[in-house]
Amino acid sequence: IQNMKENIENLGIYTPDQELRALSWKQPFAELMLRGKIETRTWKTNYRGWVLICASKKPYPRRELEVISGPTQYFKIFENLSDMDGDLYQWRYGVAIAIGRLVDCRPMELIDESECFVAFNPNLFCHVYADVQAIKPIPWKGSQGWGKVPMEIKMQMEELIQPNFREDCIKENIGGAGNELSLKEIIGIVKKLPPIDGHWTEAKDYV
């Protein structure tokens, strides 16, 4: 347990007691969120917390994508996604594909172009995410702005999150291969620890 306390600070694990909002992305930007993309929006937000990353039913038309991204970033998009099978416009649509924590929101700067995959625009805001992890795709009807995630989906999230993310985090942050606790045992311990300051916060704060 002490080893967990010392190393779990950087471990982001979603639990159903935490707030979860949904937001839609047009492809290919939804896929790029799993490649470290900094999201850009025309609006700023004070929300900080977990977000269900959903792919809209329709992608950006190629011409519109070229305008948004500019020639350099347009090429980089296809370069980063070249390992995926099939044509860009035959990928996943109308489904939630990932979950991540929104940790910052700030005006876009010129230096952000490369990580945002779009051309610099002073009217855009960078929405910075951490702990982005793939989930088993689930059907999702998108909407503009923040969407509410039903409790039944929140309760399923631990099963939907792809196991390799949790395994990698546990190995990196909670003792490595020498730790004799199983993943299930570790998550169980974290969940059973008492709340801090009278309320549940992120799993990394429990210990």
Short mmCIF file of C-alpha atoms in Angstrom, two decimals:
data_model
loop_
_atom_site.label_atom_id
_atom_site.label_comp_id
_atom_site.label_asym_id
_atom_site.label_seq_id
_atom_site.Cartn_x
_atom_site.Cartn_y
_atom_site.Cartn_z
CA ILE A 1 0.00 0.00 0.00
CA GLN A 2 2.81 2.42 0.87
CA ASN A 3 4.35 1.82 -2.55
CA MET A 4 0.99 2.65 -4.12
CA LYS A 5 0.80 5.86 -2.10
CA GLU A 6 4.18 6.96 -3.36
CA ASN A 7 3.64 6.18 -7.04
CA ILE A 8 -0.06 6.51 -7.88
CA GLU A 9 -0.04 10.34 -8.25
CA ASN A 10 0.36 10.13 -12.01
CA LEU A 11 -2.17 7.33 -12.43
CA GLY A 12 -5.51 8.45 -13.90
CA ILE A 13 -8.28 5.89 -13.43
CA TYR A 14 -11.93 6.64 -14.04
CA THR A 15 -14.45 5.44 -11.45
CA PRO A 16 -18.25 5.81 -11.76
CA ASP A 17 -18.50 8.24 -8.84
CA GLN A 18 -16.62 10.85 -10.88
CA GLU A 19 -18.34 13.23 -13.27
CA LEU A 20 -18.26 12.17 -16.91
CA ARG A 21 -19.39 14.38 -19.80
CA ALA A 22 -19.65 13.49 -23.48
CA LEU A 23 -18.33 15.52 -26.41
CA SER A 24 -18.35 14.81 -30.15
CA TRP A 25 -15.43 15.00 -32.58
CA LYS A 26 -15.58 14.84 -36.35
CA GLN A 27 -13.16 12.34 -37.84
CA PRO A 28 -10.23 12.22 -38.22
CA PHE A 29 -9.80 14.29 -35.05
CA ALA A 30 -11.51 11.73 -32.81
CA GLU A 31 -8.89 9.12 -33.79
CA LEU A 32 -6.11 11.66 -33.29
CA MET A 33 -7.13 12.12 -29.65
CA LEU A 34 -5.66 8.65 -29.13
CA ARG A 35 -2.39 9.93 -30.68
CA GLY A 36 -1.83 12.78 -28.22
CA LYS A 37 -3.75 15.51 -30.04
CA ILE A 38 -4.47 18.78 -28.24
CA GLU A 39 -8.11 19.50 -29.06
CA THR A 40 -9.15 22.91 -30.41
CA ARG A 41 -12.56 24.52 -30.05
CA THR A 42 -14.01 27.93 -30.75
CA TRP A 43 -15.18 28.13 -27.13
CA LYS A 44 -13.49 28.01 -23.76
CA THR A 45 -14.66 25.99 -20.78
CA ASN A 46 -14.12 25.94 -17.05
CA TYR A 47 -14.88 22.23 -16.86
CA ARG A 48 -12.04 19.97 -15.72
CA GLY A 49 -12.64 16.27 -15.55
CA TRP A 50 -13.44 13.13 -17.49
CA VAL A 51 -14.83 13.31 -21.03
CA LEU A 52 -16.29 10.57 -23.20
CA ILE A 53 -14.72 11.08 -26.64
CA CYS A 54 -17.31 10.39 -29.33
CA ALA A 55 -16.88 10.19 -33.10
CA SER A 56 -19.61 12.01 -35.01
CA LYS A 57 -21.60 10.21 -37.69
CA LYS A 58 -20.08 12.37 -40.43
CA PRO A 59 -16.39 13.26 -40.95
CA TYR A 60 -14.99 16.54 -42.15
CA PRO A 61 -15.18 16.81 -45.95
CA ARG A 62 -11.66 16.64 -47.36
CA ARG A 63 -11.67 20.19 -48.63
CA GLU A 64 -12.84 21.56 -45.28
CA LEU A 65 -10.22 19.47 -43.51
CA GLU A 66 -7.51 20.93 -45.76
CA VAL A 67 -8.62 24.48 -44.90
CA ILE A 68 -8.77 23.82 -41.14
CA SER A 69 -5.47 22.00 -41.00
CA GLY A 70 -3.39 23.83 -43.58
CA PRO A 71 -1.04 21.91 -45.91
CA THR A 72 1.56 20.96 -43.29
CA GLN A 73 -0.83 19.59 -40.68
CA TYR A 74 -3.05 18.01 -43.33
CA PHE A 75 -0.11 15.87 -44.45
CA LYS A 76 0.79 15.11 -40.84
CA ILE A 77 -2.73 13.82 -40.09
CA PHE A 78 -2.47 11.13 -42.75
CA GLU A 79 1.10 10.38 -41.78
CA ASN A 80 0.10 9.77 -38.14
CA LEU A 81 -2.85 7.57 -39.07
CA SER A 82 -1.15 5.64 -41.87
CA ASP A 83 -1.05 2.47 -39.76
CA MET A 84 -4.84 2.21 -39.63
CA ASP A 85 -6.55 -0.09 -42.10
CA GLY A 86 -8.89 1.19 -44.76
CA ASP A 87 -9.69 4.61 -46.13
CA LEU A 88 -10.01 7.56 -43.76
CA TYR A 89 -13.72 7.80 -44.45
CA GLN A 90 -14.47 4.19 -43.58
CA TRP A 91 -13.43 4.43 -39.96
CA ARG A 92 -15.59 4.55 -36.82
CA TYR A 93 -18.54 6.91 -36.78
CA GLY A 94 -21.47 7.43 -34.44
CA VAL A 95 -19.69 5.71 -31.55
CA ALA A 96 -17.77 6.62 -28.39
CA ILE A 97 -14.17 5.46 -28.84
CA ALA A 98 -12.20 6.81 -25.88
CA ILE A 99 -12.22 8.51 -22.49
CA GLY A 100 -9.85 11.18 -21.22
CA ARG A 101 -9.41 13.92 -18.62
CA LEU A 102 -9.72 17.55 -19.65
CA VAL A 103 -7.03 19.25 -17.57
CA ASP A 104 -6.57 22.70 -19.14
CA CYS A 105 -8.14 25.23 -21.48
CA ARG A 106 -6.17 28.16 -22.91
CA PRO A 107 -5.90 30.29 -26.07
CA MET A 108 -4.14 28.61 -28.97
CA GLU A 109 -0.56 29.73 -29.72
CA LEU A 110 1.45 29.34 -32.90
CA ILE A 111 3.62 26.70 -31.25
CA ASP A 112 0.52 24.49 -30.73
CA GLU A 113 -0.03 23.78 -34.43
CA SER A 114 1.88 20.52 -34.46
CA GLU A 115 0.04 18.95 -31.51
CA CYS A 116 -3.35 20.34 -32.51
CA PHE A 117 -3.10 19.12 -36.13
CA VAL A 118 -4.68 22.39 -37.28
CA ALA A 119 -3.34 25.68 -38.63
CA PHE A 120 -2.86 28.41 -36.07
CA ASN A 121 -5.99 30.45 -35.41
CA PRO A 122 -5.96 33.09 -32.63
CA ASN A 123 -9.71 32.59 -32.15
CA LEU A 124 -9.31 28.96 -31.09
CA PHE A 125 -8.92 27.54 -27.60
CA CYS A 126 -6.73 24.55 -26.75
CA HIS A 127 -8.51 21.89 -24.72
CA VAL A 128 -5.69 19.86 -23.19
CA TYR A 129 -6.37 16.23 -22.25
CA ALA A 130 -4.50 13.67 -20.14
CA ASP A 131 -4.98 9.94 -19.54
CA VAL A 132 -6.70 9.44 -22.91
CA GLN A 133 -7.46 5.75 -23.28
CA ALA A 134 -9.33 3.67 -25.83
CA ILE A 135 -12.60 1.99 -24.99
CA LYS A 136 -14.57 -0.69 -26.75
CA PRO A 137 -16.71 1.36 -29.16
CA ILE A 138 -20.30 1.90 -28.08
CA PRO A 139 -23.09 3.54 -30.12
CA TRP A 140 -23.48 7.22 -29.33
CA LYS A 141 -25.89 9.82 -30.68
CA GLY A 142 -23.90 13.04 -30.69
CA SER A 143 -25.06 16.56 -29.97
CA GLN A 144 -23.54 20.03 -29.92
CA GLY A 145 -21.68 20.94 -26.74
CA TRP A 146 -21.53 18.82 -23.61
CA GLY A 147 -23.69 15.72 -23.46
CA LYS A 148 -24.91 13.83 -20.41
CA VAL A 149 -23.65 10.29 -19.96
CA PRO A 150 -26.30 7.89 -18.58
CA MET A 151 -25.41 6.12 -15.36
CA GLU A 152 -25.66 2.70 -17.01
CA ILE A 153 -22.82 3.66 -19.38
CA LYS A 154 -20.77 5.13 -16.54
CA MET A 155 -21.13 1.86 -14.64
CA GLN A 156 -19.90 -0.07 -17.69
CA MET A 157 -16.83 2.10 -18.26
CA GLU A 158 -14.37 -0.05 -16.31
CA GLU A 159 -15.26 -3.00 -18.55
CA LEU A 160 -15.19 -0.84 -21.70
CA ILE A 161 -11.70 0.61 -21.11
CA GLN A 162 -9.15 -1.39 -23.07
CA PRO A 163 -7.17 -3.48 -20.55
CA ASN A 164 -3.71 -2.68 -21.93
CA PHE A 165 -4.00 0.95 -20.71
CA ARG A 166 -4.68 -0.10 -17.12
CA GLU A 167 -2.00 -2.80 -17.20
CA ASP A 168 0.63 -0.36 -18.52
CA CYS A 169 -0.27 2.28 -15.91
CA ILE A 170 -0.16 -0.19 -13.06
CA LYS A 171 3.23 -1.56 -14.12
CA GLU A 172 4.67 1.93 -14.57
CA ASN A 173 3.24 3.59 -11.47
CA ILE A 174 2.64 0.91 -8.85
CA GLY A 175 5.74 -1.16 -8.46
CA GLY A 176 6.37 -2.81 -11.84
CA ALA A 177 6.79 -6.50 -12.42
CA GLY A 178 7.87 -7.15 -8.84
CA ASN A 179 4.47 -6.21 -7.45
CA GLU A 180 2.58 -9.35 -6.43
CA LEU A 181 -0.85 -7.70 -6.39
CA SER A 182 -3.06 -8.37 -9.40
CA LEU A 183 -4.69 -5.51 -11.32
CA LYS A 184 -8.09 -6.47 -9.91
CA GLU A 185 -6.74 -6.43 -6.35
CA ILE A 186 -5.11 -3.02 -6.80
CA ILE A 187 -8.26 -1.41 -8.22
CA GLY A 188 -10.27 -3.01 -5.39
CA ILE A 189 -7.95 -1.54 -2.76
CA VAL A 190 -8.13 1.93 -4.31
CA LYS A 191 -11.93 1.84 -4.36
CA LYS A 192 -12.23 0.78 -0.73
CA LEU A 193 -10.04 3.53 0.68
CA PRO A 194 -11.95 6.29 2.53
CA PRO A 195 -12.87 9.57 0.85
CA ILE A 196 -10.70 12.66 1.23
CA ASP A 197 -12.22 15.79 2.78
CA GLY A 198 -15.61 14.11 2.90
CA HIS A 199 -15.93 13.39 -0.84
CA TRP A 200 -14.54 11.05 -3.49
CA THR A 201 -12.01 12.54 -5.85
CA GLU A 202 -9.81 10.97 -8.52
CA ALA A 203 -8.36 7.54 -7.84
CA LYS A 204 -4.86 9.00 -7.60
CA ASP A 205 -6.03 11.09 -4.62
CA TYR A 206 -7.53 8.16 -2.67
CA VAL A 207 -4.13 7.04 -1.42
#
